[in-house]
Short mmCIF file of C-alpha atoms and ligand atoms in Angstrom, two decimals:
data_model
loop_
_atom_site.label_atom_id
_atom_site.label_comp_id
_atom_site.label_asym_id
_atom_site.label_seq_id
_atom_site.Cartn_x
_atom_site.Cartn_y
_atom_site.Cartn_z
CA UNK I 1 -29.42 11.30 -17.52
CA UNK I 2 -30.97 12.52 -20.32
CA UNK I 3 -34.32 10.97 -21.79
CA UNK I 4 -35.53 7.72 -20.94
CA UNK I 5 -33.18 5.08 -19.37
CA UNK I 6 -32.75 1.81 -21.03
CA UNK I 7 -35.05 -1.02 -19.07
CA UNK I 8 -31.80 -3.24 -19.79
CA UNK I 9 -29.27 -1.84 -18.14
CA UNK I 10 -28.63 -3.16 -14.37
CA UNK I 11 -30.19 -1.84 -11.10
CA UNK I 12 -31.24 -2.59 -7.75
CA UNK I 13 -29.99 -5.69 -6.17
CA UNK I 14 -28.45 -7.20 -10.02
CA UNK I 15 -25.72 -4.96 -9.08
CA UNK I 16 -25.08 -6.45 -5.84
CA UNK I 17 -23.08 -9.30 -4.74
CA UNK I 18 -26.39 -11.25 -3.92
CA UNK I 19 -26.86 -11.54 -8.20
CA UNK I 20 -24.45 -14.46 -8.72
CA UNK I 21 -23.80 -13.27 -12.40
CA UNK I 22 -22.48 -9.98 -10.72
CA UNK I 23 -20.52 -12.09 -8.08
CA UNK I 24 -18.34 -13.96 -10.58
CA UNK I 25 -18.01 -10.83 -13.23
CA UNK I 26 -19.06 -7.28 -11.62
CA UNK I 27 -17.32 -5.55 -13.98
CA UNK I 28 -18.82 -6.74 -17.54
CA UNK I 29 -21.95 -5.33 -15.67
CA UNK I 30 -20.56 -2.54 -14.38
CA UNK I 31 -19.26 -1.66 -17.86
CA UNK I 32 -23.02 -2.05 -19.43
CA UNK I 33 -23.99 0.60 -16.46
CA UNK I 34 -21.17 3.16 -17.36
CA UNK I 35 -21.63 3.06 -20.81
CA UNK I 36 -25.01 3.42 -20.80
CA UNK I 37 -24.89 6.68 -19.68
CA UNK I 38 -23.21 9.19 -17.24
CA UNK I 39 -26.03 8.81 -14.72
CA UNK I 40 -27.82 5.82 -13.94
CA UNK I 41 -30.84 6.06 -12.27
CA UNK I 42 -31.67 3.04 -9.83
CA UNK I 43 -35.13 3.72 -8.08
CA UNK I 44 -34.89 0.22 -6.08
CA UNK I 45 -32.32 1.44 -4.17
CA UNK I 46 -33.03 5.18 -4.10
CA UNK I 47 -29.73 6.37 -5.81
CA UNK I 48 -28.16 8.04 -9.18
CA UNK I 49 -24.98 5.98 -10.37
CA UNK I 50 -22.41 7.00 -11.94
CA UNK I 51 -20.08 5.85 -13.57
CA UNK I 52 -17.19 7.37 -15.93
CA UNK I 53 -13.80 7.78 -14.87
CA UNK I 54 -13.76 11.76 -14.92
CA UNK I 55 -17.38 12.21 -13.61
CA UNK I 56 -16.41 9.90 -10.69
CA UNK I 57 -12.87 11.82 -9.96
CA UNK I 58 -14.53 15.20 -9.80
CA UNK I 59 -17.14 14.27 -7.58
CA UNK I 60 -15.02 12.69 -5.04
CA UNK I 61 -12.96 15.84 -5.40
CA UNK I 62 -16.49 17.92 -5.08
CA UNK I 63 -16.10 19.75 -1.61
CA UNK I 64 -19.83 20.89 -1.84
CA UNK I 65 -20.89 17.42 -1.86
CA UNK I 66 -21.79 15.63 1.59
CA UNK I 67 -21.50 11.93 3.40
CA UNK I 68 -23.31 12.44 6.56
CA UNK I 69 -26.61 10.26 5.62
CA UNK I 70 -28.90 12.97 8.13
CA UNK I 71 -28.64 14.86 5.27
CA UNK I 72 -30.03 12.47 2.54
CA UNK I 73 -33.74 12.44 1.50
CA UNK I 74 -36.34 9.98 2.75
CA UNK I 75 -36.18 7.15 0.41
CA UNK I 76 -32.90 7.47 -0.77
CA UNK I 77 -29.98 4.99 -0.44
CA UNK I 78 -28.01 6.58 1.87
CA UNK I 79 -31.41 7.58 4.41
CA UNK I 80 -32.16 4.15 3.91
CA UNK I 81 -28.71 2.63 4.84
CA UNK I 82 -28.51 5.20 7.98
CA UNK I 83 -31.68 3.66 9.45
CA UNK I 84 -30.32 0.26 9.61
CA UNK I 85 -27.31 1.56 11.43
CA UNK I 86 -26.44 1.99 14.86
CA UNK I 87 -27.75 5.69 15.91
CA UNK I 88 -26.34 5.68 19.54
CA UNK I 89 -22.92 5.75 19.00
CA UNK I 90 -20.32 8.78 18.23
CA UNK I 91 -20.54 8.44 14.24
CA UNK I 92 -17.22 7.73 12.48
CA UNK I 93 -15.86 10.95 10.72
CA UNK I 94 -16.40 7.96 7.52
CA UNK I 95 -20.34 9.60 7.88
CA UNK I 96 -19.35 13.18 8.87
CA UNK I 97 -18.72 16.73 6.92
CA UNK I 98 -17.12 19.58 7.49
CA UNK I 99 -16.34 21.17 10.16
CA UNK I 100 -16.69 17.90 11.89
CA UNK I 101 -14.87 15.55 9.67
CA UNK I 102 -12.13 17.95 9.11
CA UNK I 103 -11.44 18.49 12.80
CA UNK I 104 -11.43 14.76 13.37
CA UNK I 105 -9.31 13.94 10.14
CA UNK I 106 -6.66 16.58 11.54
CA UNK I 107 -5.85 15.02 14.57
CA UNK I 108 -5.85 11.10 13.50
CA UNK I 109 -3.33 12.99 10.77
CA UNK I 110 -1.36 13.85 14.36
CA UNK I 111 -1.36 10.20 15.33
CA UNK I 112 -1.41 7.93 12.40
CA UNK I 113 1.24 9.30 10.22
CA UNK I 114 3.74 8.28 6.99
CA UNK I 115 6.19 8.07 10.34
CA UNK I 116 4.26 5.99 12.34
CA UNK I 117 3.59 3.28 9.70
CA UNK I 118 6.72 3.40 7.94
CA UNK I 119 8.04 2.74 11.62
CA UNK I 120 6.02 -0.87 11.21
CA UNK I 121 8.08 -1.94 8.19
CA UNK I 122 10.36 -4.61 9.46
CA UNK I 123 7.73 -6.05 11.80
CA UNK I 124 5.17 -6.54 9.13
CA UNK I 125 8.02 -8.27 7.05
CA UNK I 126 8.44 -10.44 10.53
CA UNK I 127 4.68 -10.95 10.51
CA UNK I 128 4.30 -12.50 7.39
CA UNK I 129 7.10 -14.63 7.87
CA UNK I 130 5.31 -16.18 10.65
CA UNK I 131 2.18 -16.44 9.01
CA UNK I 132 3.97 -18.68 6.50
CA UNK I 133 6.13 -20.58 9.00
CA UNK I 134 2.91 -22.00 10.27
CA UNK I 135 2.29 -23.36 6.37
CA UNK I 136 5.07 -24.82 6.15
CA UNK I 137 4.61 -29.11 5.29
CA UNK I 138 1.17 -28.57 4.22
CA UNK I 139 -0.01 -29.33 0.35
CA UNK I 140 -3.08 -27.11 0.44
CA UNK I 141 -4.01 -24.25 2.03
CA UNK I 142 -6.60 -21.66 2.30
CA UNK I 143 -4.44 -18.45 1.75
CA UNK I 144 -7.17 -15.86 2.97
CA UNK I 145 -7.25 -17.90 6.55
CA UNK I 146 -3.80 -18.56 6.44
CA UNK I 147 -2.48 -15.50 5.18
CA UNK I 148 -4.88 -12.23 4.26
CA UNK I 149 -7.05 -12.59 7.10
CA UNK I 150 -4.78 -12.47 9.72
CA UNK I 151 -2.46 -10.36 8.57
CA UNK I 152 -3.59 -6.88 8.22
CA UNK I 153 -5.18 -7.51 11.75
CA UNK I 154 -1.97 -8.86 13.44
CA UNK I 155 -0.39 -5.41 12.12
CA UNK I 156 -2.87 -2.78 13.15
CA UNK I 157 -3.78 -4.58 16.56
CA UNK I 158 0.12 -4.55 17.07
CA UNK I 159 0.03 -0.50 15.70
CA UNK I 160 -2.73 0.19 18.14
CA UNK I 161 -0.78 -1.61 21.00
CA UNK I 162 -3.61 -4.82 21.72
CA UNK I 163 -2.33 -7.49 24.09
CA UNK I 164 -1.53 -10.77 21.03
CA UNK I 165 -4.39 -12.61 23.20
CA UNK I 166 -6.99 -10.13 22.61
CA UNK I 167 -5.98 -10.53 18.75
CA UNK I 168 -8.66 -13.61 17.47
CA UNK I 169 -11.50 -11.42 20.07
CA UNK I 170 -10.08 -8.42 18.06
CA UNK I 171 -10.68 -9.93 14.35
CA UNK I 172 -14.60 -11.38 15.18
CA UNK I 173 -16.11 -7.91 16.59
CA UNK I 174 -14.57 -6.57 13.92
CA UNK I 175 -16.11 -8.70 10.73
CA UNK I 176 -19.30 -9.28 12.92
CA UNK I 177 -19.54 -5.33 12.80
CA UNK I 178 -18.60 -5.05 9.22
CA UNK I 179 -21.37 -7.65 7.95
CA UNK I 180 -23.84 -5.61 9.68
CA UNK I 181 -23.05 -1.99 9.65
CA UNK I 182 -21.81 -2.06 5.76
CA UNK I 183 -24.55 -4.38 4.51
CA UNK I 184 -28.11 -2.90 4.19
CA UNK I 185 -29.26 -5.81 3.58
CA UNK I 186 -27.94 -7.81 6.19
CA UNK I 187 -30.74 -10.16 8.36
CA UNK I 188 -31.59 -9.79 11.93
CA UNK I 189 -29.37 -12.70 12.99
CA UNK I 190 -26.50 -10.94 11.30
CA UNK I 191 -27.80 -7.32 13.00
CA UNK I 192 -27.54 -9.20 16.55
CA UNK I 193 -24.28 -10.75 16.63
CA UNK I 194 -23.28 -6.92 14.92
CA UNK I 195 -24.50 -5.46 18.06
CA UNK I 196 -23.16 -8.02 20.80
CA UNK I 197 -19.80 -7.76 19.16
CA UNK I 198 -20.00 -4.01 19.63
CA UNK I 199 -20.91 -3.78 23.10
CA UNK I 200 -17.94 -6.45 24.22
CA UNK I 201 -15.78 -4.32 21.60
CA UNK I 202 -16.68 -0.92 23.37
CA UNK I 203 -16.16 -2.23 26.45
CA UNK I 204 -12.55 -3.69 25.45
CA UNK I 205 -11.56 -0.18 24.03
CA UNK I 206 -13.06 1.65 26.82
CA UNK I 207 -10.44 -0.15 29.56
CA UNK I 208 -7.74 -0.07 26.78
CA UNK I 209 -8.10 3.55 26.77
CA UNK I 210 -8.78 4.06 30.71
CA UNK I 211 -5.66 2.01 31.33
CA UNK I 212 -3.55 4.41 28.58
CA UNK I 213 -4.70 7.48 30.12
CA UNK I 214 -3.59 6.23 33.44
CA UNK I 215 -0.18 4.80 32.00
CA UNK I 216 1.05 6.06 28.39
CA UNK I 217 2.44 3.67 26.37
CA UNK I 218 4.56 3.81 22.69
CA UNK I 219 1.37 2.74 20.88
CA UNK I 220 -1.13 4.25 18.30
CA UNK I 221 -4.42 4.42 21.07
CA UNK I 222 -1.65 6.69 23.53
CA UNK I 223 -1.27 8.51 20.43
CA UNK I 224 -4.65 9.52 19.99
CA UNK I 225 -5.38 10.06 22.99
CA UNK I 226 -2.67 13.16 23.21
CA UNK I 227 -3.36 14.09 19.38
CA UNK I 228 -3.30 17.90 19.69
CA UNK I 229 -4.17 20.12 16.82
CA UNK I 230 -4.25 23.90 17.77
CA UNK I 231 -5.16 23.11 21.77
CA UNK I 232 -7.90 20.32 20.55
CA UNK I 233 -7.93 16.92 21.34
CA UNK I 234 -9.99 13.93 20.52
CA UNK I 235 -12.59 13.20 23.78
CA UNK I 236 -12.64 9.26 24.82
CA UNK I 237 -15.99 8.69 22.41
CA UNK I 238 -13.92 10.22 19.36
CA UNK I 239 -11.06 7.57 20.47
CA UNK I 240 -13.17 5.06 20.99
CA UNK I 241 -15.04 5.91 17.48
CA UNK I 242 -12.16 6.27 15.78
CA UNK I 243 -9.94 2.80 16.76
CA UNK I 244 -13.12 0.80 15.69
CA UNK I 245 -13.14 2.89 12.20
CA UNK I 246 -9.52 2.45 11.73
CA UNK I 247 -9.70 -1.75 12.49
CA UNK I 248 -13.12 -2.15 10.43
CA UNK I 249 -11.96 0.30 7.44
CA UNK I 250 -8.53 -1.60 7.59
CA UNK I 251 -8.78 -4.95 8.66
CA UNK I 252 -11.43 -5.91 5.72
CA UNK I 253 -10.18 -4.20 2.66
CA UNK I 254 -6.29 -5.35 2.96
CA UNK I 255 -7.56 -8.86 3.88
CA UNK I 256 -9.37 -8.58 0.45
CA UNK I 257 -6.99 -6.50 -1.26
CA UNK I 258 -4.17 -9.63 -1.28
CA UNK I 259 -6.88 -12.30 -1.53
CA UNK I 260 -8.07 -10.66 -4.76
CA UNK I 261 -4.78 -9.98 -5.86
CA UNK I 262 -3.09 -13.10 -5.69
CA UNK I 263 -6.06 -14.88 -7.20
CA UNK I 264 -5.20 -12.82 -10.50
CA UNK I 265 -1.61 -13.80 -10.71
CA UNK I 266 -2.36 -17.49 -10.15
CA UNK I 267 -5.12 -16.66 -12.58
CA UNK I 268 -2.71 -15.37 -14.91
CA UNK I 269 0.01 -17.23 -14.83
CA UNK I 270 2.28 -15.03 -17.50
CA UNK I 271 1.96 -12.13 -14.52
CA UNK I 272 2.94 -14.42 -12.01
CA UNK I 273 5.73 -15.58 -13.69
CA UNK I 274 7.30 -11.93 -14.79
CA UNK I 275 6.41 -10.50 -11.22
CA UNK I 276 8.87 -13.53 -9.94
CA UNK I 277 11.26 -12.03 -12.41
CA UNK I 278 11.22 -8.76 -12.35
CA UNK I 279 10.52 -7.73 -8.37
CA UNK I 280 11.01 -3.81 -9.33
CA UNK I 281 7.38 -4.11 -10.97
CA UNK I 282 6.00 -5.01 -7.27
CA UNK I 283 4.27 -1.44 -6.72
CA UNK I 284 2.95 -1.33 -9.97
CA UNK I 285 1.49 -4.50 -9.61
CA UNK I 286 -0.38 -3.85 -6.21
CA UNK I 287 -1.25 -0.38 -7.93
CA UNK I 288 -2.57 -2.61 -10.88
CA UNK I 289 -4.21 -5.08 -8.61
CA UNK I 290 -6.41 -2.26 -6.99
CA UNK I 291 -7.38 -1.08 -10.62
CA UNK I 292 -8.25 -4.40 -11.41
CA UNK I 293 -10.42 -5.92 -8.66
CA UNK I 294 -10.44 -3.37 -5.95
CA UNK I 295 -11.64 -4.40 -2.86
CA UNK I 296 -14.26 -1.20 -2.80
CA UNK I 297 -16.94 -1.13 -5.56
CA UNK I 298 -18.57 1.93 -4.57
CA UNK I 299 -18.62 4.97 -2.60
CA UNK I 300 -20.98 7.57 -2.19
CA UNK I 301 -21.74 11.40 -1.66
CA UNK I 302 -25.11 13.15 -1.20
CA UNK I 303 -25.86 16.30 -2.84
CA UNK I 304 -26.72 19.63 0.00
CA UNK I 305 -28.50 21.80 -2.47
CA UNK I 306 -30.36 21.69 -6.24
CA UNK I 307 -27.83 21.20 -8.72
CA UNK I 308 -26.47 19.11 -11.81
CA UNK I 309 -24.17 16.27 -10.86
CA UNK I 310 -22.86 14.56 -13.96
CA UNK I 311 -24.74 16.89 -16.39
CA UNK I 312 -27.94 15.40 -14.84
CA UNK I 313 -29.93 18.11 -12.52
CA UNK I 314 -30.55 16.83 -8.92
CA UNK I 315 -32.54 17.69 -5.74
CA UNK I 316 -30.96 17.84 -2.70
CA UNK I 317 -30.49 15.28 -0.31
CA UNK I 318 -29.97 13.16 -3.04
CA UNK I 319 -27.58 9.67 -2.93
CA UNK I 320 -25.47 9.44 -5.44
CA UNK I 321 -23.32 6.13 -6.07
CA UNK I 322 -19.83 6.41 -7.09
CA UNK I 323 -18.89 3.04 -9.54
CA UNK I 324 -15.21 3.17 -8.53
CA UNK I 325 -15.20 -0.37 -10.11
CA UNK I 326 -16.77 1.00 -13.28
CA UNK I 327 -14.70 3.76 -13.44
CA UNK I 328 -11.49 1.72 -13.03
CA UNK I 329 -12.43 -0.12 -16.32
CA UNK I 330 -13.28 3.22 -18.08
CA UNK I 331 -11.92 2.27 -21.74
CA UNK I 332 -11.65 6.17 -22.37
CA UNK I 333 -8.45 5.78 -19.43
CA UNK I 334 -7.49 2.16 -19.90
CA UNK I 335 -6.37 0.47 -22.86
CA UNK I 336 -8.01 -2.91 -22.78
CA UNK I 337 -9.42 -2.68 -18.74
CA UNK I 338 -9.79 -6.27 -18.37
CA UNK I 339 -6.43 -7.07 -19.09
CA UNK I 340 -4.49 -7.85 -15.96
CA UNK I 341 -1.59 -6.79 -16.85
CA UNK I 342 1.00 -5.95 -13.75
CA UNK I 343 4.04 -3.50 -16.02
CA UNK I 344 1.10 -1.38 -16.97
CA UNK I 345 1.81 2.63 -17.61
CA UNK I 346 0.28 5.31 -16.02
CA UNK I 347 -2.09 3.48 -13.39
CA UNK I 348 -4.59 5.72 -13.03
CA UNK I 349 -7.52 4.13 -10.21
CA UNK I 350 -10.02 5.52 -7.90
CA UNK I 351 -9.87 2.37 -5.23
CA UNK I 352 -9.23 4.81 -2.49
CA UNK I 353 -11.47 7.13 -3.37
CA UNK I 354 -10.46 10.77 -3.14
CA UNK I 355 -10.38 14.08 -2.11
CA UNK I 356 -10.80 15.04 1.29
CA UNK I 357 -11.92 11.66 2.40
CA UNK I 358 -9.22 9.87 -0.02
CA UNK I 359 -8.40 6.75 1.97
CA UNK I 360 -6.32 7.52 5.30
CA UNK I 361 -5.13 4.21 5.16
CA UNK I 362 -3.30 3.95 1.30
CA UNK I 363 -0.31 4.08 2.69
CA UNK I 364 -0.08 1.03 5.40
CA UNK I 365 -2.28 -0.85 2.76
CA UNK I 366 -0.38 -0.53 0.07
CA UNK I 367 3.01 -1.14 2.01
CA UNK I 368 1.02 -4.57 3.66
CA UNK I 369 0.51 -5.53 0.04
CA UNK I 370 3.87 -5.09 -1.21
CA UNK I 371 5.32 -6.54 1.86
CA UNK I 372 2.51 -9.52 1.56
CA UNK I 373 2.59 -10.08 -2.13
CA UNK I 374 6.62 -9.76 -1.88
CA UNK I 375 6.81 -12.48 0.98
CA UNK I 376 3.97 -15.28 -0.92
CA UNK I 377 5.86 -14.94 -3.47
CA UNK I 378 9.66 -16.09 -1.90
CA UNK I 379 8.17 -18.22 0.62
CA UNK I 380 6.27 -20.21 -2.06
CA UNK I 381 8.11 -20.62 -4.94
CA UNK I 382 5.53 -23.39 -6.29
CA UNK I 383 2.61 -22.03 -5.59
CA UNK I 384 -0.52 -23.09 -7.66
CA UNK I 385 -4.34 -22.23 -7.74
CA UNK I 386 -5.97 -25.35 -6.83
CA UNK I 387 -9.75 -26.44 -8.52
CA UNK I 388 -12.18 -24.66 -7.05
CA UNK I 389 -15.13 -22.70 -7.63
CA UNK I 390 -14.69 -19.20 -5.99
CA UNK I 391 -16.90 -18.21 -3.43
CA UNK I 392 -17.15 -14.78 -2.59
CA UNK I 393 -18.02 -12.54 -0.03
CA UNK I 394 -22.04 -10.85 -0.01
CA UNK I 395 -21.33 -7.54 1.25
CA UNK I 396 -22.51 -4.88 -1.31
CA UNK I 397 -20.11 -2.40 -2.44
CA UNK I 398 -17.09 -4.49 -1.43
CA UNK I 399 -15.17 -7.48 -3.67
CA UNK I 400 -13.23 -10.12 -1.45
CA UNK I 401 -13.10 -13.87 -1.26
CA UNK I 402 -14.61 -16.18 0.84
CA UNK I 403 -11.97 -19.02 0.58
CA UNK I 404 -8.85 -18.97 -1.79
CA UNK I 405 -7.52 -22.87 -1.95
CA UNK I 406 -3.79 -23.02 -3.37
CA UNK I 407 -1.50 -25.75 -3.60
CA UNK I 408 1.99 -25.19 -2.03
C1 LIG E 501 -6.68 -1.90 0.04
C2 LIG E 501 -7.14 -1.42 1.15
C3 LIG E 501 -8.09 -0.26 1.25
C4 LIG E 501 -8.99 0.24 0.33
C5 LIG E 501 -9.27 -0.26 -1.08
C6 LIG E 501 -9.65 1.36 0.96
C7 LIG E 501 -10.62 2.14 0.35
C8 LIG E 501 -11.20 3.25 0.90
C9 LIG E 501 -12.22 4.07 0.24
C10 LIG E 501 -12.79 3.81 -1.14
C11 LIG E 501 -12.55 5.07 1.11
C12 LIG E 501 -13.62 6.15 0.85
C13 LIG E 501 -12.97 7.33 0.17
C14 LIG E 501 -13.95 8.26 -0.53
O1 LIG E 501 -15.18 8.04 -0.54
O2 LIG E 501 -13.46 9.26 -1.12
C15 LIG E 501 -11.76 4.89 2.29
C16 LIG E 501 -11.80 5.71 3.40
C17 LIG E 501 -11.12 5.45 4.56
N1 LIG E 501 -10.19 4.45 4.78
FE1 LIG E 501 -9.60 3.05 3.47
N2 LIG E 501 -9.16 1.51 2.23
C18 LIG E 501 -8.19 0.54 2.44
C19 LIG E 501 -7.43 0.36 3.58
C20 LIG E 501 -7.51 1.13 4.70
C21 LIG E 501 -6.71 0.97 5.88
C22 LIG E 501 -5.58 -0.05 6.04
C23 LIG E 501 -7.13 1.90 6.78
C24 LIG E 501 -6.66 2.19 8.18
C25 LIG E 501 -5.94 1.42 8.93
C26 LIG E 501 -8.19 2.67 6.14
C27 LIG E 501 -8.85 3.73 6.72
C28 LIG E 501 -9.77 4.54 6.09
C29 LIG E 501 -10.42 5.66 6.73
C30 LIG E 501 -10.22 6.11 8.17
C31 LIG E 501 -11.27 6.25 5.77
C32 LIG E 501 -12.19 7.46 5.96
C33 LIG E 501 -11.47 8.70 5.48
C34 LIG E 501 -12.29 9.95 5.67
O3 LIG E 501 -13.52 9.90 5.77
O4 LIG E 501 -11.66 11.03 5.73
N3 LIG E 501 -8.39 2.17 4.89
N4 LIG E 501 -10.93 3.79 2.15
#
């Protein structure tokens, strides 16, 4: 930041979901934010934005930068968001550092690996089958209940090895957690049913993983549970932590990730109609999708020490919000961002994040995509958006859909 900031340019809550001009266009003001300058400062909610594609890859990249919010300044976003947490719980290695983070991160390597998920290939094909048998004979249909809701969940509840009756149990604690725990804003009633869906959750886990240690099983909690890296292990707390990070960092952002994506190819019906004939471009296009309307907005680091982030000198303990929205439109990357446009070169994106906390999950995600995209697509060959207006979720820093009507 250098001299005085423009009154004009969006902060605070405008740049939230709950500012209905940002809900149906984030990214026209997300553009005004990144190319008003490389950092943003938002006092409302205590943090430095920023913005540009390169700024935003190098800090994610930044190993001197930290997540843990103990180590963010009173006042600041990230100090802010912490105190509306849970405190009594094993953090997820999502809020740790180093050493911490990187011991957990190597041993959910040991359990959750390319292997492991790649393993799941023809039963997620069988999953979404199903999904769709169960469509079958009706005229409209509400794809995210149908379809991207149920979906990602069915595949890592199957991963983890949950009992297919546990699964709709599974799916609440999990959103009822999300609302709360990734939502500073979110009201008490919301904060309640957060924490009564975590104690029946813990509970659940804590006899899935009593009943594994007495019995191993071929599933992903048995495989945590003997993760070894150099004579460690993961205790039961670090299992426990982890499953619910794994379902609540998964479940959520595929969900959105197909709901978002197949809105733009009904939206744009030229893309639809060249993905149906040419099926090689199906990577590119969930690669494209993710650039386009990525179903993270923004993550976030917090500087240890005085230093400049950006070009812009900082204190430490300061939050600093990455626009990986912004920085996906970033015309100095992207010819013409807004275009949707699915046999695009060169995809460059930040929608997983990156560096040593790059997404664990990119793999199974984008495979479910593929897979889910791939099987819409043959299953309904007619498929049509149906009038609507979009209504869409109120969680800050994430972009997903409430309800996506189609016709069939
Ligand atoms: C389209 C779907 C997904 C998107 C857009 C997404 C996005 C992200 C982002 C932006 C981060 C933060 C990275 C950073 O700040 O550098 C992250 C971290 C993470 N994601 Fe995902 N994610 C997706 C799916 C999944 C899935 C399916 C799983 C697991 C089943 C998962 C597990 C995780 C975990 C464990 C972390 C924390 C990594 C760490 O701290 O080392 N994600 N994800």
């Amino acid at each position: 930041m250098t001299g005085p900031q423009d009154p004009t340019v969006p902060t605070g809550l405008a740049l939230t979901p709950r500012n209905p001009e940002y809900q149906k266009d984030p990214f026209t003001l997300l553009d005004e934010v990144r190319e008003a300058g490389r950092v943003i400062h938002d006092p409302l909610l205590g943090r430095y934005i920023v913005s540009r594609y390169d700024d935003v890859h190098a800090i994610l990249n930044d190993r001197d930068l930290a997540v843990d919010p103990r180590k963010a300044a009173e006042g600041t976003f990230n100090q802010i968001f912490r105190a509306r947490r849970e405190e009594n719980r094993t953090p997820s290695m999502l809020f740790l550092d180093p050493p911490d983070h990187d011991r957990l991160r190597a041993l959910v390597t040991k359990a959750f690996t390319p292997r492991s998920i790649e393993a799941m290939r023809p039963r997620i094909h069988e999953i979404a089958n199903e999904l769709l048998d169960a469509v079958e004979g009706q005229e409209t249909v509400d794809l995210m209940a149908a379809f991207c809701q149920p979906f990602p969940t069915i595949v890592i509840a199957e991963m983890l090895g949950v009992d297919p009756a546990d699964q709709a149990d599974f799916k609440r604690w999990t959103d009822d957690s999300v609302a709360a725990g990734f939502d500073p804003f979110a009201s008490e009633g919301t904060k309640k049913k957060a924490e009564i869906a975590g104690e029946q959750f813990q509970a659940y886990l804590r006899k899935a993983i009593a009943e594994r240690r007495a019995a191993p099983r071929a599933d992903l909690i048995t495989a945590l549970l003997h993760a070894e890296d150099n004579g460690d292990f993961f205790n039961d707390d670090e299992v426990l932590s982890m499953i619910s990070l794994l379902l609540a960092a998964g479940n959520v952002t595929t969900t959105d990730l197909l709901g978002n994506g197949m809105k733009n190819l009904l939206t744009n019906p030229d893309q639809l109609q060249l993905l149906r004939e040419r099926p090689d471009l199906l990577a590119n296009a969930v690669e494209e999708m993710l650039r386009y309307e990525g179903p993270v907005t923004f993550s976030g680091r917090i500087t240890v020490d005085e230093r400049e982030i950006a070009g812009c000198p900082m204190h430490t303990g300061q939050s600093i919000a990455l626009s990986l929205g912004g920085a996906n439109y970033d015309p100095r990357l992207h010819k013409d961002p807004h275009k949707f446009d699915i046999a695009r070169e060169d995809i460059d994106h930040v929608a997983f994040g990156g560096g040593r906390r790059y997404c664990l999950g990119a793999p199974l995600a984008r495979l479910e995509a593929q897979i889910g995209i791939e099987t819409l697509l043959k299953r309904l060959p007619n498929l049509r958006m149906a009038e609507q207006e979009l209504r869409w979720k109120t969680v800050p820093a994430f972009r997903g859909l409430e309800q996506l009507i189609v016709e069939v």
